[in-house]
Short mmCIF file of N, CA and C and ligand atoms in Angstrom, two decimals:
data_model
loop_
_atom_site.label_atom_id
_atom_site.label_comp_id
_atom_site.label_asym_id
_atom_site.label_seq_id
_atom_site.Cartn_x
_atom_site.Cartn_y
_atom_site.Cartn_z
N MET A 1 29.84 -12.61 -45.75
CA MET A 1 30.18 -13.51 -44.67
C MET A 1 30.11 -12.76 -43.35
N LEU A 2 29.53 -13.37 -42.35
CA LEU A 2 29.42 -12.74 -41.04
C LEU A 2 30.80 -12.60 -40.38
N TYR A 3 30.92 -11.58 -39.54
CA TYR A 3 32.19 -11.33 -38.87
C TYR A 3 32.65 -12.55 -38.08
N ARG A 4 31.72 -13.18 -37.37
CA ARG A 4 32.07 -14.35 -36.57
C ARG A 4 32.60 -15.50 -37.45
N GLN A 5 31.97 -15.65 -38.62
CA GLN A 5 32.44 -16.69 -39.55
C GLN A 5 33.85 -16.38 -40.06
N HIS A 6 34.11 -15.09 -40.33
CA HIS A 6 35.46 -14.69 -40.73
C HIS A 6 36.45 -15.05 -39.63
N CYS A 7 36.10 -14.75 -38.39
CA CYS A 7 37.01 -15.01 -37.27
C CYS A 7 37.29 -16.50 -37.12
N VAL A 8 36.23 -17.31 -37.19
CA VAL A 8 36.39 -18.76 -37.03
C VAL A 8 37.23 -19.31 -38.18
N THR A 9 36.90 -18.91 -39.42
CA THR A 9 37.65 -19.38 -40.59
C THR A 9 39.13 -19.01 -40.46
N ASN A 10 39.39 -17.75 -40.13
CA ASN A 10 40.78 -17.30 -40.01
C ASN A 10 41.51 -18.05 -38.91
N CYS A 11 40.84 -18.25 -37.77
CA CYS A 11 41.51 -18.95 -36.66
C CYS A 11 41.83 -20.40 -37.02
N VAL A 12 40.92 -21.05 -37.75
CA VAL A 12 41.18 -22.43 -38.18
C VAL A 12 42.38 -22.46 -39.14
N ILE A 13 42.40 -21.52 -40.09
CA ILE A 13 43.52 -21.46 -41.05
C ILE A 13 44.83 -21.14 -40.32
N GLY A 14 44.78 -20.16 -39.42
CA GLY A 14 45.99 -19.77 -38.67
C GLY A 14 46.50 -20.91 -37.81
N ALA A 15 45.59 -21.61 -37.12
CA ALA A 15 46.00 -22.73 -36.26
C ALA A 15 46.58 -23.86 -37.10
N THR A 16 45.98 -24.12 -38.27
CA THR A 16 46.49 -25.17 -39.17
C THR A 16 47.91 -24.84 -39.62
N LEU A 17 48.13 -23.57 -39.99
CA LEU A 17 49.47 -23.17 -40.43
C LEU A 17 50.47 -23.26 -39.29
N GLU A 18 50.05 -22.85 -38.09
CA GLU A 18 50.93 -22.93 -36.92
C GLU A 18 51.33 -24.38 -36.64
N LEU A 19 50.34 -25.27 -36.61
CA LEU A 19 50.61 -26.68 -36.34
C LEU A 19 51.48 -27.30 -37.44
N SER A 20 51.21 -26.92 -38.69
CA SER A 20 52.01 -27.43 -39.80
C SER A 20 53.47 -27.01 -39.65
N SER A 21 53.68 -25.73 -39.32
CA SER A 21 55.06 -25.24 -39.19
C SER A 21 55.74 -25.90 -37.99
N PHE A 22 54.97 -26.19 -36.93
CA PHE A 22 55.54 -26.84 -35.75
C PHE A 22 56.00 -28.26 -36.09
N TYR A 23 55.13 -29.02 -36.75
CA TYR A 23 55.47 -30.42 -37.06
C TYR A 23 56.49 -30.53 -38.19
N ALA A 24 56.52 -29.54 -39.07
CA ALA A 24 57.49 -29.57 -40.17
C ALA A 24 58.82 -28.91 -39.76
N HIS A 25 58.87 -28.39 -38.53
CA HIS A 25 60.08 -27.72 -38.00
C HIS A 25 60.50 -26.53 -38.86
N TRP A 26 59.49 -25.75 -39.31
CA TRP A 26 59.79 -24.53 -40.07
C TRP A 26 59.99 -23.40 -39.07
N GLY A 27 61.10 -22.71 -39.19
CA GLY A 27 61.35 -21.56 -38.34
C GLY A 27 61.46 -21.93 -36.87
N GLY A 28 61.80 -20.98 -36.04
CA GLY A 28 61.90 -21.21 -34.60
C GLY A 28 60.65 -20.76 -33.90
N TRP A 29 60.70 -20.80 -32.56
CA TRP A 29 59.53 -20.39 -31.79
C TRP A 29 59.24 -18.90 -31.96
N GLU A 30 60.31 -18.08 -32.22
CA GLU A 30 60.09 -16.64 -32.41
C GLU A 30 59.23 -16.40 -33.66
N MET A 31 59.55 -17.14 -34.72
CA MET A 31 58.80 -16.96 -35.96
C MET A 31 57.36 -17.42 -35.80
N ARG A 32 57.18 -18.55 -35.13
CA ARG A 32 55.81 -19.06 -34.95
C ARG A 32 54.99 -18.11 -34.07
N LEU A 33 55.64 -17.59 -33.03
CA LEU A 33 54.95 -16.64 -32.14
C LEU A 33 54.63 -15.34 -32.89
N THR A 34 55.58 -14.87 -33.69
CA THR A 34 55.36 -13.66 -34.49
C THR A 34 54.22 -13.87 -35.48
N PHE A 35 54.24 -15.04 -36.14
CA PHE A 35 53.18 -15.33 -37.10
C PHE A 35 51.82 -15.35 -36.40
N ALA A 36 51.75 -16.05 -35.26
CA ALA A 36 50.47 -16.15 -34.53
C ALA A 36 49.98 -14.77 -34.09
N GLY A 37 50.89 -13.96 -33.53
CA GLY A 37 50.51 -12.63 -33.06
C GLY A 37 50.04 -11.74 -34.20
N ALA A 38 50.81 -11.72 -35.29
CA ALA A 38 50.44 -10.88 -36.43
C ALA A 38 49.16 -11.37 -37.08
N PHE A 39 49.00 -12.68 -37.14
CA PHE A 39 47.79 -13.24 -37.76
C PHE A 39 46.55 -12.85 -36.95
N LEU A 40 46.62 -12.98 -35.63
CA LEU A 40 45.48 -12.60 -34.77
C LEU A 40 45.23 -11.10 -34.85
N LEU A 41 46.31 -10.32 -34.83
CA LEU A 41 46.17 -8.85 -34.94
C LEU A 41 45.49 -8.48 -36.25
N ALA A 42 45.92 -9.13 -37.34
CA ALA A 42 45.32 -8.84 -38.65
C ALA A 42 43.87 -9.29 -38.71
N THR A 43 43.56 -10.41 -38.08
CA THR A 43 42.19 -10.93 -38.12
C THR A 43 41.23 -10.04 -37.34
N PHE A 44 41.63 -9.61 -36.15
CA PHE A 44 40.70 -8.89 -35.28
C PHE A 44 40.81 -7.37 -35.36
N TRP A 45 42.01 -6.83 -35.67
CA TRP A 45 42.16 -5.37 -35.63
C TRP A 45 42.55 -4.74 -36.96
N LEU A 46 43.05 -5.53 -37.90
CA LEU A 46 43.44 -4.95 -39.19
C LEU A 46 42.69 -5.61 -40.34
N SER A 47 41.49 -6.02 -40.08
CA SER A 47 40.68 -6.70 -41.09
C SER A 47 40.38 -5.77 -42.28
N PRO A 48 40.24 -6.34 -43.47
CA PRO A 48 39.84 -5.53 -44.63
C PRO A 48 38.52 -4.78 -44.40
N ASP A 49 37.67 -5.29 -43.48
CA ASP A 49 36.39 -4.63 -43.23
C ASP A 49 36.52 -3.33 -42.43
N LEU A 50 37.75 -2.88 -42.18
CA LEU A 50 37.93 -1.55 -41.61
C LEU A 50 37.49 -0.48 -42.61
N ASP A 51 37.23 -0.92 -43.85
CA ASP A 51 36.69 0.02 -44.84
C ASP A 51 35.22 0.34 -44.57
N LEU A 52 34.64 -0.31 -43.54
CA LEU A 52 33.29 0.04 -43.06
C LEU A 52 33.43 0.58 -41.64
N HIS A 53 33.02 1.82 -41.46
CA HIS A 53 33.24 2.44 -40.15
C HIS A 53 32.43 1.77 -39.03
N HIS A 54 31.30 1.15 -39.38
CA HIS A 54 30.46 0.53 -38.34
C HIS A 54 30.63 -0.99 -38.30
N SER A 55 31.71 -1.49 -38.84
CA SER A 55 31.93 -2.93 -38.84
C SER A 55 32.47 -3.40 -37.49
N SER A 56 32.42 -4.69 -37.25
CA SER A 56 32.93 -5.25 -36.00
C SER A 56 34.43 -5.01 -35.83
N PRO A 57 35.25 -5.18 -36.88
CA PRO A 57 36.68 -4.88 -36.70
C PRO A 57 36.91 -3.42 -36.29
N SER A 58 36.09 -2.50 -36.79
CA SER A 58 36.23 -1.10 -36.37
C SER A 58 35.89 -0.96 -34.90
N ARG A 59 34.84 -1.66 -34.46
CA ARG A 59 34.44 -1.58 -33.05
C ARG A 59 35.49 -2.20 -32.12
N ASN A 60 36.31 -3.13 -32.66
CA ASN A 60 37.38 -3.72 -31.84
C ASN A 60 38.40 -2.69 -31.39
N TRP A 61 38.45 -1.54 -32.08
CA TRP A 61 39.40 -0.48 -31.72
C TRP A 61 38.89 0.38 -30.56
N LEU A 62 37.68 0.08 -30.09
CA LEU A 62 37.07 0.77 -28.94
C LEU A 62 37.14 2.28 -29.10
N ILE A 63 37.79 2.98 -28.16
CA ILE A 63 37.79 4.45 -28.22
C ILE A 63 38.65 4.98 -29.36
N PHE A 64 39.50 4.12 -29.94
CA PHE A 64 40.36 4.55 -31.05
C PHE A 64 39.72 4.30 -32.41
N ARG A 65 38.46 3.89 -32.38
CA ARG A 65 37.73 3.56 -33.62
C ARG A 65 37.72 4.73 -34.61
N LYS A 66 37.61 5.94 -34.07
CA LYS A 66 37.53 7.13 -34.93
C LYS A 66 38.80 7.30 -35.77
N LEU A 67 39.92 6.73 -35.30
CA LEU A 67 41.17 6.84 -36.06
C LEU A 67 41.05 6.18 -37.44
N TRP A 68 40.11 5.21 -37.57
CA TRP A 68 39.96 4.49 -38.83
C TRP A 68 38.85 5.08 -39.69
N TRP A 69 38.19 6.12 -39.21
CA TRP A 69 37.13 6.76 -39.99
C TRP A 69 37.66 7.27 -41.34
N PRO A 70 38.83 7.96 -41.38
CA PRO A 70 39.33 8.40 -42.70
C PRO A 70 39.59 7.23 -43.64
N TYR A 71 40.08 6.12 -43.09
CA TYR A 71 40.33 4.94 -43.94
C TYR A 71 39.04 4.48 -44.60
N SER A 72 37.95 4.47 -43.81
CA SER A 72 36.67 4.01 -44.37
C SER A 72 36.12 4.99 -45.41
N LYS A 73 36.56 6.24 -45.33
CA LYS A 73 36.13 7.23 -46.33
C LYS A 73 37.00 7.15 -47.59
N ILE A 74 38.26 6.78 -47.42
CA ILE A 74 39.19 6.70 -48.56
C ILE A 74 38.90 5.45 -49.40
N PHE A 75 38.65 4.33 -48.71
CA PHE A 75 38.52 3.06 -49.41
C PHE A 75 37.08 2.56 -49.40
N ARG A 76 36.55 2.33 -50.59
CA ARG A 76 35.20 1.80 -50.75
C ARG A 76 35.18 0.36 -50.25
N HIS A 77 34.03 -0.06 -49.66
CA HIS A 77 33.92 -1.41 -49.12
C HIS A 77 34.12 -2.45 -50.22
N ARG A 78 34.97 -3.42 -49.93
CA ARG A 78 35.32 -4.52 -50.84
C ARG A 78 35.98 -4.02 -52.13
N GLY A 79 36.60 -2.87 -52.04
CA GLY A 79 37.36 -2.35 -53.18
C GLY A 79 38.84 -2.71 -53.01
N TRP A 80 39.71 -1.69 -53.11
CA TRP A 80 41.15 -1.93 -52.99
C TRP A 80 41.51 -2.50 -51.62
N SER A 81 40.75 -2.17 -50.61
CA SER A 81 41.06 -2.66 -49.25
C SER A 81 40.97 -4.18 -49.16
N HIS A 82 40.21 -4.80 -50.06
CA HIS A 82 40.06 -6.25 -50.05
C HIS A 82 40.94 -6.93 -51.11
N PHE A 83 41.70 -6.14 -51.85
CA PHE A 83 42.55 -6.71 -52.90
C PHE A 83 43.78 -7.35 -52.23
N PRO A 84 44.10 -8.61 -52.58
CA PRO A 84 45.23 -9.30 -51.94
C PRO A 84 46.52 -8.48 -51.99
N VAL A 85 47.27 -8.51 -50.95
CA VAL A 85 48.56 -7.84 -50.74
C VAL A 85 48.39 -6.32 -50.73
N LEU A 86 47.82 -5.76 -51.79
CA LEU A 86 47.65 -4.30 -51.87
C LEU A 86 46.77 -3.79 -50.71
N GLY A 87 45.69 -4.49 -50.42
CA GLY A 87 44.82 -4.11 -49.31
C GLY A 87 45.58 -4.16 -47.99
N SER A 88 46.39 -5.20 -47.80
CA SER A 88 47.19 -5.31 -46.57
C SER A 88 48.14 -4.12 -46.48
N LEU A 89 48.76 -3.78 -47.61
CA LEU A 89 49.70 -2.65 -47.61
C LEU A 89 49.00 -1.33 -47.27
N THR A 90 47.75 -1.17 -47.75
CA THR A 90 47.04 0.09 -47.43
C THR A 90 46.83 0.22 -45.93
N ARG A 91 46.42 -0.88 -45.28
CA ARG A 91 46.17 -0.81 -43.83
C ARG A 91 47.46 -0.67 -43.03
N LEU A 92 48.53 -1.38 -43.44
CA LEU A 92 49.80 -1.26 -42.73
C LEU A 92 50.38 0.14 -42.90
N SER A 93 50.26 0.70 -44.11
CA SER A 93 50.74 2.07 -44.34
C SER A 93 49.92 3.06 -43.52
N TYR A 94 48.62 2.84 -43.48
CA TYR A 94 47.74 3.72 -42.71
C TYR A 94 48.10 3.64 -41.22
N LEU A 95 48.36 2.40 -40.74
CA LEU A 95 48.73 2.22 -39.33
C LEU A 95 50.06 2.91 -39.03
N CYS A 96 51.04 2.80 -39.94
CA CYS A 96 52.32 3.49 -39.76
C CYS A 96 52.11 5.00 -39.72
N THR A 97 51.24 5.49 -40.60
CA THR A 97 50.94 6.93 -40.60
C THR A 97 50.33 7.35 -39.27
N LEU A 98 49.42 6.52 -38.74
CA LEU A 98 48.82 6.82 -37.44
C LEU A 98 49.89 6.86 -36.34
N LEU A 99 50.81 5.88 -36.36
CA LEU A 99 51.85 5.81 -35.34
C LEU A 99 52.77 7.03 -35.40
N VAL A 100 53.16 7.40 -36.62
CA VAL A 100 54.00 8.59 -36.79
C VAL A 100 53.22 9.83 -36.33
N GLY A 101 51.94 9.88 -36.67
CA GLY A 101 51.11 11.01 -36.25
C GLY A 101 51.01 11.10 -34.73
N LEU A 102 50.87 9.95 -34.07
CA LEU A 102 50.81 9.95 -32.61
C LEU A 102 52.14 10.40 -32.00
N MET A 103 53.24 9.98 -32.65
CA MET A 103 54.56 10.42 -32.16
C MET A 103 54.71 11.93 -32.32
N LEU A 104 54.14 12.47 -33.40
CA LEU A 104 54.20 13.92 -33.63
C LEU A 104 53.35 14.67 -32.60
N CYS A 105 52.27 14.01 -32.15
CA CYS A 105 51.39 14.67 -31.18
C CYS A 105 52.14 15.03 -29.91
N LYS A 106 53.10 14.20 -29.51
CA LYS A 106 53.84 14.50 -28.28
C LYS A 106 54.64 15.79 -28.46
N ASP A 107 55.15 16.04 -29.68
CA ASP A 107 55.87 17.29 -29.94
C ASP A 107 54.93 18.48 -29.91
N VAL A 108 53.73 18.29 -30.47
CA VAL A 108 52.75 19.39 -30.48
C VAL A 108 52.35 19.74 -29.05
N PHE A 109 52.13 18.69 -28.25
CA PHE A 109 51.76 18.95 -26.85
C PHE A 109 52.91 19.57 -26.06
N ALA A 110 54.16 19.30 -26.51
CA ALA A 110 55.32 19.90 -25.85
C ALA A 110 55.57 21.32 -26.34
N GLY A 111 54.75 21.80 -27.27
CA GLY A 111 54.87 23.17 -27.75
C GLY A 111 55.75 23.33 -28.98
N GLU A 112 56.27 22.23 -29.52
CA GLU A 112 57.13 22.27 -30.72
C GLU A 112 56.24 22.17 -31.95
N ILE A 113 55.70 23.30 -32.40
CA ILE A 113 54.72 23.22 -33.49
C ILE A 113 55.19 23.87 -34.80
N SER A 114 56.48 24.15 -34.93
CA SER A 114 56.94 24.69 -36.22
C SER A 114 56.94 23.58 -37.26
N LEU A 115 56.64 23.95 -38.49
CA LEU A 115 56.52 22.95 -39.57
C LEU A 115 57.82 22.20 -39.78
N SER A 116 58.95 22.94 -39.77
CA SER A 116 60.24 22.27 -40.00
C SER A 116 60.54 21.27 -38.89
N HIS A 117 60.19 21.64 -37.65
CA HIS A 117 60.42 20.70 -36.55
C HIS A 117 59.55 19.46 -36.70
N LEU A 118 58.28 19.65 -37.09
CA LEU A 118 57.38 18.51 -37.25
C LEU A 118 57.83 17.59 -38.38
N VAL A 119 58.31 18.19 -39.48
CA VAL A 119 58.81 17.37 -40.60
C VAL A 119 60.02 16.56 -40.14
N HIS A 120 60.94 17.24 -39.44
CA HIS A 120 62.14 16.56 -38.94
C HIS A 120 61.76 15.46 -37.96
N SER A 121 60.84 15.77 -37.06
CA SER A 121 60.41 14.80 -36.06
C SER A 121 59.68 13.61 -36.71
N GLY A 122 58.86 13.90 -37.70
CA GLY A 122 58.17 12.83 -38.43
C GLY A 122 59.14 11.91 -39.13
N HIS A 123 60.18 12.52 -39.72
CA HIS A 123 61.22 11.74 -40.40
C HIS A 123 61.94 10.84 -39.38
N GLU A 124 62.26 11.40 -38.21
CA GLU A 124 62.94 10.60 -37.18
C GLU A 124 62.05 9.46 -36.69
N SER A 125 60.75 9.74 -36.51
CA SER A 125 59.82 8.70 -36.05
C SER A 125 59.74 7.57 -37.07
N LEU A 126 59.68 7.94 -38.34
CA LEU A 126 59.61 6.93 -39.39
C LEU A 126 60.88 6.09 -39.41
N GLN A 127 62.04 6.76 -39.23
CA GLN A 127 63.31 6.03 -39.19
C GLN A 127 63.36 5.08 -37.99
N ALA A 128 62.79 5.52 -36.85
CA ALA A 128 62.77 4.65 -35.67
C ALA A 128 61.94 3.40 -35.94
N LEU A 129 60.79 3.58 -36.60
CA LEU A 129 59.96 2.42 -36.95
C LEU A 129 60.70 1.49 -37.90
N LEU A 130 61.35 2.07 -38.92
CA LEU A 130 62.07 1.26 -39.90
C LEU A 130 63.27 0.55 -39.28
N SER A 131 63.93 1.20 -38.29
CA SER A 131 65.09 0.56 -37.68
C SER A 131 64.67 -0.67 -36.87
N VAL A 132 63.50 -0.60 -36.23
CA VAL A 132 62.98 -1.77 -35.51
C VAL A 132 62.77 -2.92 -36.49
N VAL A 133 62.18 -2.59 -37.65
CA VAL A 133 61.93 -3.61 -38.68
C VAL A 133 63.25 -4.16 -39.22
N SER A 134 64.24 -3.27 -39.47
CA SER A 134 65.49 -3.72 -40.07
C SER A 134 66.35 -4.53 -39.11
N GLN A 135 66.13 -4.38 -37.80
CA GLN A 135 66.90 -5.18 -36.84
C GLN A 135 66.45 -6.63 -36.81
N HIS A 136 65.20 -6.88 -37.19
CA HIS A 136 64.66 -8.24 -37.18
C HIS A 136 63.91 -8.50 -38.49
N PRO A 137 64.64 -8.49 -39.62
CA PRO A 137 63.94 -8.60 -40.91
C PRO A 137 63.15 -9.89 -41.08
N GLU A 138 63.67 -11.00 -40.56
CA GLU A 138 62.95 -12.28 -40.75
C GLU A 138 61.62 -12.26 -39.99
N LEU A 139 61.62 -11.62 -38.81
CA LEU A 139 60.36 -11.54 -38.05
C LEU A 139 59.40 -10.55 -38.72
N ALA A 140 59.96 -9.47 -39.28
CA ALA A 140 59.12 -8.49 -39.97
C ALA A 140 58.46 -9.13 -41.19
N TRP A 141 59.23 -9.93 -41.95
CA TRP A 141 58.65 -10.60 -43.12
C TRP A 141 57.62 -11.64 -42.69
N THR A 142 57.90 -12.32 -41.58
CA THR A 142 56.93 -13.30 -41.06
C THR A 142 55.63 -12.61 -40.69
N ALA A 143 55.74 -11.47 -40.00
CA ALA A 143 54.53 -10.73 -39.60
C ALA A 143 53.78 -10.24 -40.84
N PHE A 144 54.52 -9.75 -41.83
CA PHE A 144 53.89 -9.28 -43.07
C PHE A 144 53.19 -10.43 -43.78
N PHE A 145 53.84 -11.58 -43.83
CA PHE A 145 53.25 -12.76 -44.46
C PHE A 145 51.97 -13.17 -43.72
N ALA A 146 52.00 -13.10 -42.38
CA ALA A 146 50.82 -13.46 -41.58
C ALA A 146 49.65 -12.53 -41.88
N VAL A 147 49.94 -11.24 -42.02
CA VAL A 147 48.88 -10.27 -42.34
C VAL A 147 48.29 -10.57 -43.72
N ILE A 148 49.15 -10.89 -44.67
CA ILE A 148 48.68 -11.19 -46.02
C ILE A 148 47.82 -12.46 -46.02
N VAL A 149 48.26 -13.50 -45.31
CA VAL A 149 47.49 -14.75 -45.28
C VAL A 149 46.13 -14.52 -44.60
N SER A 150 46.13 -13.76 -43.53
CA SER A 150 44.87 -13.45 -42.84
C SER A 150 43.91 -12.71 -43.78
N ASP A 151 44.45 -11.72 -44.50
CA ASP A 151 43.62 -10.95 -45.42
C ASP A 151 43.14 -11.79 -46.60
N LEU A 152 44.00 -12.70 -47.06
CA LEU A 152 43.60 -13.60 -48.16
C LEU A 152 42.44 -14.49 -47.71
N ALA A 153 42.54 -15.01 -46.48
CA ALA A 153 41.46 -15.85 -45.95
C ALA A 153 40.16 -15.05 -45.89
N HIS A 154 40.27 -13.79 -45.49
CA HIS A 154 39.10 -12.91 -45.44
C HIS A 154 38.51 -12.70 -46.84
N ALA A 155 39.39 -12.40 -47.79
CA ALA A 155 38.94 -12.13 -49.16
C ALA A 155 38.28 -13.36 -49.77
N VAL A 156 38.84 -14.53 -49.51
CA VAL A 156 38.25 -15.76 -50.03
C VAL A 156 36.87 -15.98 -49.41
N GLY A 157 36.76 -15.71 -48.10
CA GLY A 157 35.46 -15.83 -47.42
C GLY A 157 34.42 -14.90 -48.02
N ASP A 158 34.83 -13.65 -48.28
CA ASP A 158 33.90 -12.67 -48.89
C ASP A 158 33.50 -13.11 -50.29
N PHE A 159 34.46 -13.70 -51.01
CA PHE A 159 34.19 -14.12 -52.39
C PHE A 159 33.22 -15.31 -52.41
N LEU A 160 33.46 -16.27 -51.50
CA LEU A 160 32.63 -17.48 -51.50
C LEU A 160 31.24 -17.25 -50.91
N TRP A 161 31.18 -16.35 -49.89
CA TRP A 161 29.90 -16.07 -49.23
C TRP A 161 29.69 -14.56 -49.21
N PRO A 162 29.32 -13.98 -50.35
CA PRO A 162 29.27 -12.52 -50.46
C PRO A 162 28.07 -11.85 -49.79
N GLY A 163 27.18 -12.60 -49.16
CA GLY A 163 25.95 -12.04 -48.63
C GLY A 163 26.12 -10.97 -47.58
N LYS A 164 25.94 -11.33 -46.34
CA LYS A 164 25.95 -10.38 -45.23
C LYS A 164 27.35 -9.77 -45.08
N LEU A 165 27.37 -8.46 -44.79
CA LEU A 165 28.65 -7.76 -44.76
C LEU A 165 29.37 -7.88 -43.45
N PHE A 166 28.70 -7.67 -42.31
CA PHE A 166 29.44 -7.71 -41.04
C PHE A 166 28.59 -8.16 -39.90
ZN1 ZN B 201 35.19 -8.12 -46.13
#
C-alpha cells in the first residue's frame, strides 16, 4: 500500500473514531484531543514502516531520520514491527530509549561522563518519563490505544494491499 493511501485510510479511521466518541459522549475533550494527537503522531511519525530507512515515515523525521536507522536494522520490514501491539511496543520502547539517550547527552556535554553517573542519570530520566505517565494514566492509556489502532489500520492496509511498499 502506498504511503499516501496509508495516511488517507488512517485519517478516515481516526476521524470516524473521533466523531463516534464525540456523539456517543465517550471520555472528555482531553481524551479526544489525546487520542487525535497520538493517532496522528503514530500515523505520520511512528508508522510501522520505520523499519525501512528510506520510507516516507522515516523522511518525516527530517534531520532526526538517522535516529531510526538502528531500528530499521533491528527489525525486518513487515516483520515484528508490523505485528499488532508488539510492533507498537517496539517503536514506543525505542522512542523512550531515544529520549533517555538524549537526556543523557546533556550530562555528557556537561562533562559528567562516568559510567555510574550515566546509569544513575538514565534511571532518573526514565523515572521522570514514567512519573509523567503515572500522573495521567487515563490519557496515557488513551494515547497507547490510539497508537495501537493506528498501527492496526496500517497492518490491515498492508495485508489487504501488499504490493507497493512506500
Ligand atoms: Zn507497512
